[in-house]
Amino acid sequence: MKILILPDPAAAVARCVEIIAQTLTDNPQTVLGLATGGTMEPVYERLVERARAGEIALDEMTSFNLDEYVGLPPEHPQSYHTYMAERLFGPLGLDPARTHLPRGDAEDPAAEAARYDAAIAQAGGIDLQLLGIGGNGHIGFNEPSSSLASPTRVKTLTLATREANARFFGPDETVPRFAITMGIATILRSRHAVLLATGAKKAAAVAAMAEGPLSARCPASALQMHPRATIVLDTEAAADLELRQYYETVHPKGQEVPLG
Ligand code: GLP
């Protein structure tokens, strides 16, 4: 794992955006794996700004989002379809045929999950997978106890996750109980995985991911098995890392240092 520790959340977001921008510059037809959640909001804001400034182009990329709530149709205000449409796809006028999310309203969610994995494979696999992390160590909606070899499938959300995500829903709405999520095996097949975590609430999960045992207790620890995982953190999210000083020596302020 490459662990990059940036001085504050804005710098961590900027570093993450830089990695995405570089990937798109190297290959405009990149297949991107996209994530939702509060952590990603400033990432999409910055991507839209940079695309509007003509610094990057996203119109040739293909994207696959990590997950979607079961039972929510795409037009539901709290669906991840809507999240993406409002924050990235809409503002950039991207061709909907290139942007994919699982259908939460599919009649047979299990079949939809299998179809989704097949569609990713059909597109040639994911080049760059963007990830956040849940306070309980989930990636996508792979909750603790998820098989580390799981394909895309339906998962039952934990109460902690439903409570954490309740802030996106209205007072009279309930957070769905199930989601379709890319599996951990699907995520591990990506060619490069970039996980962004900011804030003190993520510190324990980040330490378990990077330095804890490889365990379904912390699904993000599966990234220890990824051949190319980059973890982008601010100092608060990095606070519980025992080897923090080492990571800061290898990548001072989260930057690459030439060998030699
Ligand atoms: C959500 C999403 C994840 C996200 C995580 C953290 O439930 N399914 O993809 O990474 O939880 O969210 P946030 O960034 O809002 O803390």
PDB file of C-alpha atoms and ligand atoms in Angstrom:
ATOM      1  CA  MET A   1       0.000   0.000   0.000  1.00  0.00           C
ATOM      2  CA  LYS A   2       1.168   3.481  -0.746  1.00  0.00           C
ATOM      3  CA  ILE A   3       0.071   5.681   2.144  1.00  0.00           C
ATOM      4  CA  LEU A   4      -0.017   9.412   1.461  1.00  0.00           C
ATOM      5  CA  ILE A   5      -0.646  11.731   4.400  1.00  0.00           C
ATOM      6  CA  LEU A   6      -1.621  15.287   3.515  1.00  0.00           C
ATOM      7  CA  PRO A   7      -1.774  18.203   5.951  1.00  0.00           C
ATOM      8  CA  ASP A   8      -5.532  18.828   5.698  1.00  0.00           C
ATOM      9  CA  PRO A   9      -8.704  17.550   3.979  1.00  0.00           C
ATOM     10  CA  ALA A  10      -8.444  20.013   1.086  1.00  0.00           C
ATOM     11  CA  ALA A  11      -4.887  18.885   0.336  1.00  0.00           C
ATOM     12  CA  ALA A  12      -5.970  15.226   0.513  1.00  0.00           C
ATOM     13  CA  VAL A  13      -8.815  15.912  -1.930  1.00  0.00           C
ATOM     14  CA  ALA A  14      -6.423  17.784  -4.251  1.00  0.00           C
ATOM     15  CA  ARG A  15      -3.960  14.853  -4.173  1.00  0.00           C
ATOM     16  CA  CYS A  16      -6.738  12.412  -5.009  1.00  0.00           C
ATOM     17  CA  VAL A  17      -7.969  14.622  -7.867  1.00  0.00           C
ATOM     18  CA  GLU A  18      -4.401  14.842  -9.156  1.00  0.00           C
ATOM     19  CA  ILE A  19      -4.207  11.038  -9.376  1.00  0.00           C
ATOM     20  CA  ILE A  20      -7.526  10.857 -11.238  1.00  0.00           C
ATOM     21  CA  ALA A  21      -6.497  13.697 -13.579  1.00  0.00           C
ATOM     22  CA  GLN A  22      -3.175  12.031 -14.364  1.00  0.00           C
ATOM     23  CA  THR A  23      -4.939   8.741 -15.134  1.00  0.00           C
ATOM     24  CA  LEU A  24      -7.344  10.519 -17.507  1.00  0.00           C
ATOM     25  CA  THR A  25      -4.498  12.378 -19.182  1.00  0.00           C
ATOM     26  CA  ASP A  26      -2.573   9.142 -19.712  1.00  0.00           C
ATOM     27  CA  ASN A  27      -5.676   7.416 -21.073  1.00  0.00           C
ATOM     28  CA  PRO A  28      -8.809   9.453 -21.840  1.00  0.00           C
ATOM     29  CA  GLN A  29     -10.711   6.178 -22.314  1.00  0.00           C
ATOM     30  CA  THR A  30     -10.025   5.083 -18.752  1.00  0.00           C
ATOM     31  CA  VAL A  31     -12.605   2.890 -17.030  1.00  0.00           C
ATOM     32  CA  LEU A  32     -13.218   4.594 -13.697  1.00  0.00           C
ATOM     33  CA  GLY A  33     -14.785   2.998 -10.640  1.00  0.00           C
ATOM     34  CA  LEU A  34     -16.616   5.728  -8.745  1.00  0.00           C
ATOM     35  CA  ALA A  35     -17.674   6.110  -5.123  1.00  0.00           C
ATOM     36  CA  THR A  36     -20.304   8.185  -3.346  1.00  0.00           C
ATOM     37  CA  GLY A  37     -20.552   9.574   0.195  1.00  0.00           C
ATOM     38  CA  GLY A  38     -19.659  12.914   1.740  1.00  0.00           C
ATOM     39  CA  THR A  39     -15.916  12.407   1.298  1.00  0.00           C
ATOM     40  CA  MET A  40     -16.256  12.306  -2.486  1.00  0.00           C
ATOM     41  CA  GLU A  41     -18.335  15.479  -2.847  1.00  0.00           C
ATOM     42  CA  PRO A  42     -15.320  17.853  -2.982  1.00  0.00           C
ATOM     43  CA  VAL A  43     -13.541  15.433  -5.342  1.00  0.00           C
ATOM     44  CA  TYR A  44     -16.365  15.711  -7.889  1.00  0.00           C
ATOM     45  CA  GLU A  45     -16.530  19.481  -7.373  1.00  0.00           C
ATOM     46  CA  ARG A  46     -12.841  19.770  -8.219  1.00  0.00           C
ATOM     47  CA  LEU A  47     -13.138  17.415 -11.203  1.00  0.00           C
ATOM     48  CA  VAL A  48     -15.990  19.503 -12.615  1.00  0.00           C
ATOM     49  CA  GLU A  49     -13.966  22.700 -12.109  1.00  0.00           C
ATOM     50  CA  ARG A  50     -10.928  21.240 -13.831  1.00  0.00           C
ATOM     51  CA  ALA A  51     -12.977  19.845 -16.712  1.00  0.00           C
ATOM     52  CA  ARG A  52     -14.664  23.233 -17.195  1.00  0.00           C
ATOM     53  CA  ALA A  53     -11.234  24.882 -17.182  1.00  0.00           C
ATOM     54  CA  GLY A  54     -10.229  22.520 -19.998  1.00  0.00           C
ATOM     55  CA  GLU A  55      -7.516  20.850 -17.901  1.00  0.00           C
ATOM     56  CA  ILE A  56      -9.048  17.375 -18.088  1.00  0.00           C
ATOM     57  CA  ALA A  57     -11.693  15.652 -20.185  1.00  0.00           C
ATOM     58  CA  LEU A  58     -14.084  13.020 -18.909  1.00  0.00           C
ATOM     59  CA  ASP A  59     -16.239  12.596 -21.989  1.00  0.00           C
ATOM     60  CA  GLU A  60     -14.370   9.558 -23.286  1.00  0.00           C
ATOM     61  CA  MET A  61     -14.153   7.700 -19.995  1.00  0.00           C
ATOM     62  CA  THR A  62     -16.497   4.920 -18.912  1.00  0.00           C
ATOM     63  CA  SER A  63     -17.577   4.687 -15.293  1.00  0.00           C
ATOM     64  CA  PHE A  64     -19.001   2.082 -12.945  1.00  0.00           C
ATOM     65  CA  ASN A  65     -20.182   3.146  -9.509  1.00  0.00           C
ATOM     66  CA  LEU A  66     -19.595   0.940  -6.513  1.00  0.00           C
ATOM     67  CA  ASP A  67     -23.118   0.590  -5.265  1.00  0.00           C
ATOM     68  CA  GLU A  68     -26.790   1.539  -5.136  1.00  0.00           C
ATOM     69  CA  TYR A  69     -29.575   1.151  -2.583  1.00  0.00           C
ATOM     70  CA  VAL A  70     -32.017  -1.668  -3.293  1.00  0.00           C
ATOM     71  CA  GLY A  71     -35.525  -0.352  -3.842  1.00  0.00           C
ATOM     72  CA  LEU A  72     -34.600   3.171  -4.960  1.00  0.00           C
ATOM     73  CA  PRO A  73     -35.309   3.970  -8.618  1.00  0.00           C
ATOM     74  CA  PRO A  74     -32.681   6.099 -10.395  1.00  0.00           C
ATOM     75  CA  GLU A  75     -34.760   9.270 -10.089  1.00  0.00           C
ATOM     76  CA  HIS A  76     -35.180   8.941  -6.304  1.00  0.00           C
ATOM     77  CA  PRO A  77     -33.532  11.996  -4.696  1.00  0.00           C
ATOM     78  CA  GLN A  78     -31.393   9.858  -2.356  1.00  0.00           C
ATOM     79  CA  SER A  79     -30.342   7.276  -4.939  1.00  0.00           C
ATOM     80  CA  TYR A  80     -26.693   7.152  -5.900  1.00  0.00           C
ATOM     81  CA  HIS A  81     -27.865   7.649  -9.497  1.00  0.00           C
ATOM     82  CA  THR A  82     -29.127  11.081  -8.415  1.00  0.00           C
ATOM     83  CA  TYR A  83     -25.981  11.775  -6.359  1.00  0.00           C
ATOM     84  CA  MET A  84     -23.805  11.159  -9.413  1.00  0.00           C
ATOM     85  CA  ALA A  85     -26.127  12.964 -11.824  1.00  0.00           C
ATOM     86  CA  GLU A  86     -26.123  16.078  -9.633  1.00  0.00           C
ATOM     87  CA  ARG A  87     -22.430  16.155  -8.813  1.00  0.00           C
ATOM     88  CA  LEU A  88     -20.612  14.878 -11.884  1.00  0.00           C
ATOM     89  CA  PHE A  89     -22.524  13.454 -14.824  1.00  0.00           C
ATOM     90  CA  GLY A  90     -25.074  16.287 -15.153  1.00  0.00           C
ATOM     91  CA  PRO A  91     -22.696  19.238 -14.714  1.00  0.00           C
ATOM     92  CA  LEU A  92     -20.367  17.773 -17.362  1.00  0.00           C
ATOM     93  CA  GLY A  93     -23.170  16.601 -19.667  1.00  0.00           C
ATOM     94  CA  LEU A  94     -21.688  13.101 -19.866  1.00  0.00           C
ATOM     95  CA  ASP A  95     -23.230  10.499 -22.157  1.00  0.00           C
ATOM     96  CA  PRO A  96     -25.426   8.301 -19.899  1.00  0.00           C
ATOM     97  CA  ALA A  97     -24.436   5.267 -21.965  1.00  0.00           C
ATOM     98  CA  ARG A  98     -20.928   5.595 -20.528  1.00  0.00           C
ATOM     99  CA  THR A  99     -21.896   5.939 -16.856  1.00  0.00           C
ATOM    100  CA  HIS A 100     -23.087   2.850 -15.022  1.00  0.00           C
ATOM    101  CA  LEU A 101     -24.623   2.138 -11.634  1.00  0.00           C
ATOM    102  CA  PRO A 102     -26.460  -0.958 -10.470  1.00  0.00           C
ATOM    103  CA  ARG A 103     -30.246  -0.601 -10.786  1.00  0.00           C
ATOM    104  CA  GLY A 104     -31.626  -0.493  -7.265  1.00  0.00           C
ATOM    105  CA  ASP A 105     -35.131  -1.017  -8.595  1.00  0.00           C
ATOM    106  CA  ALA A 106     -34.285  -4.148 -10.610  1.00  0.00           C
ATOM    107  CA  GLU A 107     -36.962  -6.825 -10.284  1.00  0.00           C
ATOM    108  CA  ASP A 108     -34.288  -9.389  -9.437  1.00  0.00           C
ATOM    109  CA  PRO A 109     -31.478  -7.614  -7.538  1.00  0.00           C
ATOM    110  CA  ALA A 110     -29.295 -10.741  -7.442  1.00  0.00           C
ATOM    111  CA  ALA A 111     -29.465 -11.057 -11.230  1.00  0.00           C
ATOM    112  CA  GLU A 112     -28.768  -7.324 -11.554  1.00  0.00           C
ATOM    113  CA  ALA A 113     -25.632  -7.746  -9.426  1.00  0.00           C
ATOM    114  CA  ALA A 114     -24.359 -10.584 -11.637  1.00  0.00           C
ATOM    115  CA  ARG A 115     -25.163  -8.552 -14.759  1.00  0.00           C
ATOM    116  CA  TYR A 116     -23.189  -5.630 -13.325  1.00  0.00           C
ATOM    117  CA  ASP A 117     -20.043  -7.708 -12.734  1.00  0.00           C
ATOM    118  CA  ALA A 118     -20.336  -9.043 -16.292  1.00  0.00           C
ATOM    119  CA  ALA A 119     -20.696  -5.490 -17.662  1.00  0.00           C
ATOM    120  CA  ILE A 120     -17.507  -4.430 -15.859  1.00  0.00           C
ATOM    121  CA  ALA A 121     -15.637  -7.393 -17.335  1.00  0.00           C
ATOM    122  CA  GLN A 122     -17.105  -6.618 -20.765  1.00  0.00           C
ATOM    123  CA  ALA A 123     -15.740  -3.060 -20.522  1.00  0.00           C
ATOM    124  CA  GLY A 124     -12.267  -4.483 -19.944  1.00  0.00           C
ATOM    125  CA  GLY A 125     -12.209  -4.123 -16.140  1.00  0.00           C
ATOM    126  CA  ILE A 126     -11.694  -1.067 -13.984  1.00  0.00           C
ATOM    127  CA  ASP A 127      -8.508   0.918 -14.454  1.00  0.00           C
ATOM    128  CA  LEU A 128      -8.857   3.246 -11.482  1.00  0.00           C
ATOM    129  CA  GLN A 129     -11.197   2.458  -8.610  1.00  0.00           C
ATOM    130  CA  LEU A 130     -12.020   5.335  -6.302  1.00  0.00           C
ATOM    131  CA  LEU A 131     -12.998   4.332  -2.759  1.00  0.00           C
ATOM    132  CA  GLY A 132     -14.096   5.873   0.507  1.00  0.00           C
ATOM    133  CA  ILE A 133     -14.246   3.972   3.779  1.00  0.00           C
ATOM    134  CA  GLY A 134     -17.049   3.541   6.275  1.00  0.00           C
ATOM    135  CA  GLY A 135     -16.432   4.123   9.973  1.00  0.00           C
ATOM    136  CA  ASN A 136     -16.775   0.338  10.375  1.00  0.00           C
ATOM    137  CA  GLY A 137     -14.214  -0.379   7.656  1.00  0.00           C
ATOM    138  CA  HIS A 138     -16.616  -1.042   4.789  1.00  0.00           C
ATOM    139  CA  ILE A 139     -15.684  -0.326   1.173  1.00  0.00           C
ATOM    140  CA  GLY A 140     -18.551   0.072  -1.265  1.00  0.00           C
ATOM    141  CA  PHE A 141     -21.255  -1.474   0.900  1.00  0.00           C
ATOM    142  CA  ASN A 142     -19.159  -4.511   1.819  1.00  0.00           C
ATOM    143  CA  GLU A 143     -19.988  -4.571   5.499  1.00  0.00           C
ATOM    144  CA  PRO A 144     -17.920  -6.424   8.118  1.00  0.00           C
ATOM    145  CA  SER A 145     -18.141 -10.210   7.572  1.00  0.00           C
ATOM    146  CA  SER A 146     -18.183  -9.735   3.772  1.00  0.00           C
ATOM    147  CA  SER A 147     -16.289 -12.470   1.982  1.00  0.00           C
ATOM    148  CA  LEU A 148     -12.962 -11.129   0.842  1.00  0.00           C
ATOM    149  CA  ALA A 149     -13.588 -13.066  -2.393  1.00  0.00           C
ATOM    150  CA  SER A 150     -17.104 -11.701  -2.947  1.00  0.00           C
ATOM    151  CA  PRO A 151     -18.535 -10.788  -6.347  1.00  0.00           C
ATOM    152  CA  THR A 152     -21.043  -7.962  -6.807  1.00  0.00           C
ATOM    153  CA  ARG A 153     -24.134  -8.915  -4.819  1.00  0.00           C
ATOM    154  CA  VAL A 154     -26.858  -7.771  -2.448  1.00  0.00           C
ATOM    155  CA  LYS A 155     -25.711  -6.886   1.084  1.00  0.00           C
ATOM    156  CA  THR A 156     -27.710  -6.084   4.205  1.00  0.00           C
ATOM    157  CA  LEU A 157     -26.551  -2.767   5.655  1.00  0.00           C
ATOM    158  CA  THR A 158     -25.511  -2.535   9.298  1.00  0.00           C
ATOM    159  CA  LEU A 159     -27.417  -0.243  11.632  1.00  0.00           C
ATOM    160  CA  ALA A 160     -24.242   1.864  11.999  1.00  0.00           C
ATOM    161  CA  THR A 161     -24.085   2.425   8.223  1.00  0.00           C
ATOM    162  CA  ARG A 162     -27.788   3.225   7.991  1.00  0.00           C
ATOM    163  CA  GLU A 163     -27.406   5.730  10.842  1.00  0.00           C
ATOM    164  CA  ALA A 164     -24.298   7.294   9.283  1.00  0.00           C
ATOM    165  CA  ASN A 165     -26.113   7.716   5.954  1.00  0.00           C
ATOM    166  CA  ALA A 166     -29.369   8.964   7.491  1.00  0.00           C
ATOM    167  CA  ARG A 167     -28.025  12.519   7.118  1.00  0.00           C
ATOM    168  CA  PHE A 168     -28.630  12.279   3.367  1.00  0.00           C
ATOM    169  CA  PHE A 169     -32.289  11.315   3.877  1.00  0.00           C
ATOM    170  CA  GLY A 170     -35.246  13.399   5.070  1.00  0.00           C
ATOM    171  CA  PRO A 171     -36.612  13.116   8.627  1.00  0.00           C
ATOM    172  CA  ASP A 172     -39.578  11.021   7.453  1.00  0.00           C
ATOM    173  CA  GLU A 173     -37.521   8.732   5.239  1.00  0.00           C
ATOM    174  CA  THR A 174     -35.787   5.515   6.202  1.00  0.00           C
ATOM    175  CA  VAL A 175     -32.425   4.472   4.832  1.00  0.00           C
ATOM    176  CA  PRO A 176     -32.903   1.302   2.750  1.00  0.00           C
ATOM    177  CA  ARG A 177     -31.882  -1.962   4.429  1.00  0.00           C
ATOM    178  CA  PHE A 178     -30.187  -3.492   1.404  1.00  0.00           C
ATOM    179  CA  ALA A 179     -27.779  -2.401  -1.295  1.00  0.00           C
ATOM    180  CA  ILE A 180     -26.205  -3.873  -4.401  1.00  0.00           C
ATOM    181  CA  THR A 181     -22.461  -3.444  -4.051  1.00  0.00           C
ATOM    182  CA  MET A 182     -19.412  -4.316  -6.091  1.00  0.00           C
ATOM    183  CA  GLY A 183     -17.829  -7.248  -4.310  1.00  0.00           C
ATOM    184  CA  ILE A 184     -14.412  -7.233  -2.734  1.00  0.00           C
ATOM    185  CA  ALA A 185     -13.096  -9.521  -5.482  1.00  0.00           C
ATOM    186  CA  THR A 186     -14.460  -7.030  -8.037  1.00  0.00           C
ATOM    187  CA  ILE A 187     -12.673  -4.171  -6.269  1.00  0.00           C
ATOM    188  CA  LEU A 188      -9.444  -6.176  -6.015  1.00  0.00           C
ATOM    189  CA  ARG A 189      -9.500  -6.782  -9.783  1.00  0.00           C
ATOM    190  CA  SER A 190      -9.169  -3.029 -10.449  1.00  0.00           C
ATOM    191  CA  ARG A 191      -5.745  -2.095 -11.799  1.00  0.00           C
ATOM    192  CA  HIS A 192      -5.297   0.759  -9.324  1.00  0.00           C
ATOM    193  CA  ALA A 193      -7.361   1.405  -6.200  1.00  0.00           C
ATOM    194  CA  VAL A 194      -7.330   4.858  -4.600  1.00  0.00           C
ATOM    195  CA  LEU A 195      -8.973   5.212  -1.207  1.00  0.00           C
ATOM    196  CA  LEU A 196      -9.602   8.687   0.195  1.00  0.00           C
ATOM    197  CA  ALA A 197     -10.362   9.182   3.902  1.00  0.00           C
ATOM    198  CA  THR A 198     -10.551  12.438   5.806  1.00  0.00           C
ATOM    199  CA  GLY A 199     -11.459  13.342   9.385  1.00  0.00           C
ATOM    200  CA  ALA A 200     -11.058  11.835  12.834  1.00  0.00           C
ATOM    201  CA  LYS A 201     -14.130   9.595  12.448  1.00  0.00           C
ATOM    202  CA  LYS A 202     -12.193   7.476   9.961  1.00  0.00           C
ATOM    203  CA  ALA A 203      -8.961   7.104  11.989  1.00  0.00           C
ATOM    204  CA  ALA A 204      -9.769   3.730  13.596  1.00  0.00           C
ATOM    205  CA  ALA A 205     -11.025   2.184  10.350  1.00  0.00           C
ATOM    206  CA  VAL A 206      -7.966   3.469   8.457  1.00  0.00           C
ATOM    207  CA  ALA A 207      -5.574   1.940  11.020  1.00  0.00           C
ATOM    208  CA  ALA A 208      -7.439  -1.388  10.883  1.00  0.00           C
ATOM    209  CA  MET A 209      -7.326  -1.311   7.079  1.00  0.00           C
ATOM    210  CA  ALA A 210      -3.627  -0.594   6.730  1.00  0.00           C
ATOM    211  CA  GLU A 211      -2.086  -2.142   9.831  1.00  0.00           C
ATOM    212  CA  GLY A 212      -4.650  -4.558  11.227  1.00  0.00           C
ATOM    213  CA  PRO A 213      -4.951  -8.195  10.250  1.00  0.00           C
ATOM    214  CA  LEU A 214      -6.361  -9.110   6.862  1.00  0.00           C
ATOM    215  CA  SER A 215      -9.863  -9.809   8.062  1.00  0.00           C
ATOM    216  CA  ALA A 216     -13.511  -9.679   7.094  1.00  0.00           C
ATOM    217  CA  ARG A 217     -13.961  -7.719  10.339  1.00  0.00           C
ATOM    218  CA  CYS A 218     -12.503  -4.775   8.402  1.00  0.00           C
ATOM    219  CA  PRO A 219     -13.388  -5.327   4.718  1.00  0.00           C
ATOM    220  CA  ALA A 220     -11.046  -2.521   3.617  1.00  0.00           C
ATOM    221  CA  SER A 221      -8.114  -4.597   4.927  1.00  0.00           C
ATOM    222  CA  ALA A 222      -8.572  -6.629   1.710  1.00  0.00           C
ATOM    223  CA  LEU A 223      -6.709  -3.774   0.015  1.00  0.00           C
ATOM    224  CA  GLN A 224      -3.571  -5.212   1.620  1.00  0.00           C
ATOM    225  CA  MET A 225      -3.903  -7.849  -1.117  1.00  0.00           C
ATOM    226  CA  HIS A 226      -4.262  -5.284  -3.911  1.00  0.00           C
ATOM    227  CA  PRO A 227      -1.156  -5.029  -6.088  1.00  0.00           C
ATOM    228  CA  ARG A 228      -1.566  -1.268  -6.420  1.00  0.00           C
ATOM    229  CA  ALA A 229      -3.480   0.497  -3.667  1.00  0.00           C
ATOM    230  CA  THR A 230      -2.957   4.168  -2.867  1.00  0.00           C
ATOM    231  CA  ILE A 231      -4.392   5.455   0.400  1.00  0.00           C
ATOM    232  CA  VAL A 232      -4.835   9.238   0.558  1.00  0.00           C
ATOM    233  CA  LEU A 233      -5.397  10.635   4.051  1.00  0.00           C
ATOM    234  CA  ASP A 234      -5.477  13.878   5.956  1.00  0.00           C
ATOM    235  CA  THR A 235      -3.653  14.007   9.304  1.00  0.00           C
ATOM    236  CA  GLU A 236      -6.837  13.331  11.296  1.00  0.00           C
ATOM    237  CA  ALA A 237      -7.679  10.161   9.379  1.00  0.00           C
ATOM    238  CA  ALA A 238      -4.025   9.084   9.741  1.00  0.00           C
ATOM    239  CA  ALA A 239      -3.921   9.726  13.496  1.00  0.00           C
ATOM    240  CA  ASP A 240      -4.136   6.077  14.649  1.00  0.00           C
ATOM    241  CA  LEU A 241      -1.489   4.679  12.296  1.00  0.00           C
ATOM    242  CA  GLU A 242       1.385   3.210  14.309  1.00  0.00           C
ATOM    243  CA  LEU A 243       3.830   3.526  11.424  1.00  0.00           C
ATOM    244  CA  ARG A 244       2.751   7.019  10.477  1.00  0.00           C
ATOM    245  CA  GLN A 245       6.254   8.428  10.789  1.00  0.00           C
ATOM    246  CA  TYR A 246       7.539   5.832   8.330  1.00  0.00           C
ATOM    247  CA  TYR A 247       4.831   6.674   5.767  1.00  0.00           C
ATOM    248  CA  GLU A 248       5.670  10.371   6.152  1.00  0.00           C
ATOM    249  CA  THR A 249       9.334   9.629   5.535  1.00  0.00           C
ATOM    250  CA  VAL A 250       8.588   7.647   2.377  1.00  0.00           C
ATOM    251  CA  HIS A 251       6.165  10.270   1.027  1.00  0.00           C
ATOM    252  CA  PRO A 252       6.772  13.613   2.744  1.00  0.00           C
ATOM    253  CA  LYS A 253       3.528  15.638   2.707  1.00  0.00           C
ATOM    254  CA  GLY A 254       2.055  12.864   0.563  1.00  0.00           C
ATOM    255  CA  GLN A 255       4.329  13.544  -2.405  1.00  0.00           C
ATOM    256  CA  GLU A 256       6.460  11.227  -4.515  1.00  0.00           C
ATOM    257  CA  VAL A 257      10.189  11.405  -3.858  1.00  0.00           C
ATOM    258  CA  PRO A 258      12.492  10.330  -6.689  1.00  0.00           C
ATOM    259  CA  LEU A 259      14.699   7.351  -5.841  1.00  0.00           C
ATOM    260  CA  GLY A 260      18.390   7.929  -5.468  1.00  0.00           C
TER     261      GLY A 260
HETATM  262  C1  GLP B   1     -21.131   4.946   2.093  1.00  0.00           C
HETATM  263  C2  GLP B   1     -20.741   4.387   0.704  1.00  0.00           C
HETATM  264  C3  GLP B   1     -19.260   4.163   0.619  1.00  0.00           C
HETATM  265  C4  GLP B   1     -18.563   5.349   1.257  1.00  0.00           C
HETATM  266  C5  GLP B   1     -18.773   5.319   2.744  1.00  0.00           C
HETATM  267  C6  GLP B   1     -18.250   6.545   3.485  1.00  0.00           C
HETATM  268  O1  GLP B   1     -22.097   4.239   2.743  1.00  0.00           O
HETATM  269  N1  GLP B   1     -21.417   3.198   0.301  1.00  0.00           N
HETATM  270  O2  GLP B   1     -18.881   3.988  -0.740  1.00  0.00           O
HETATM  271  O3  GLP B   1     -17.195   5.289   1.029  1.00  0.00           O
HETATM  272  O4  GLP B   1     -20.106   5.003   3.069  1.00  0.00           O
HETATM  273  O5  GLP B   1     -19.082   7.628   3.337  1.00  0.00           O
HETATM  274  P1  GLP B   1     -18.700   9.119   3.751  1.00  0.00           P
HETATM  275  O6  GLP B   1     -17.692   9.559   2.781  1.00  0.00           O
HETATM  276  O7  GLP B   1     -19.986   9.863   3.654  1.00  0.00           O
HETATM  277  O8  GLP B   1     -18.154   9.028   5.129  1.00  0.00           O
END
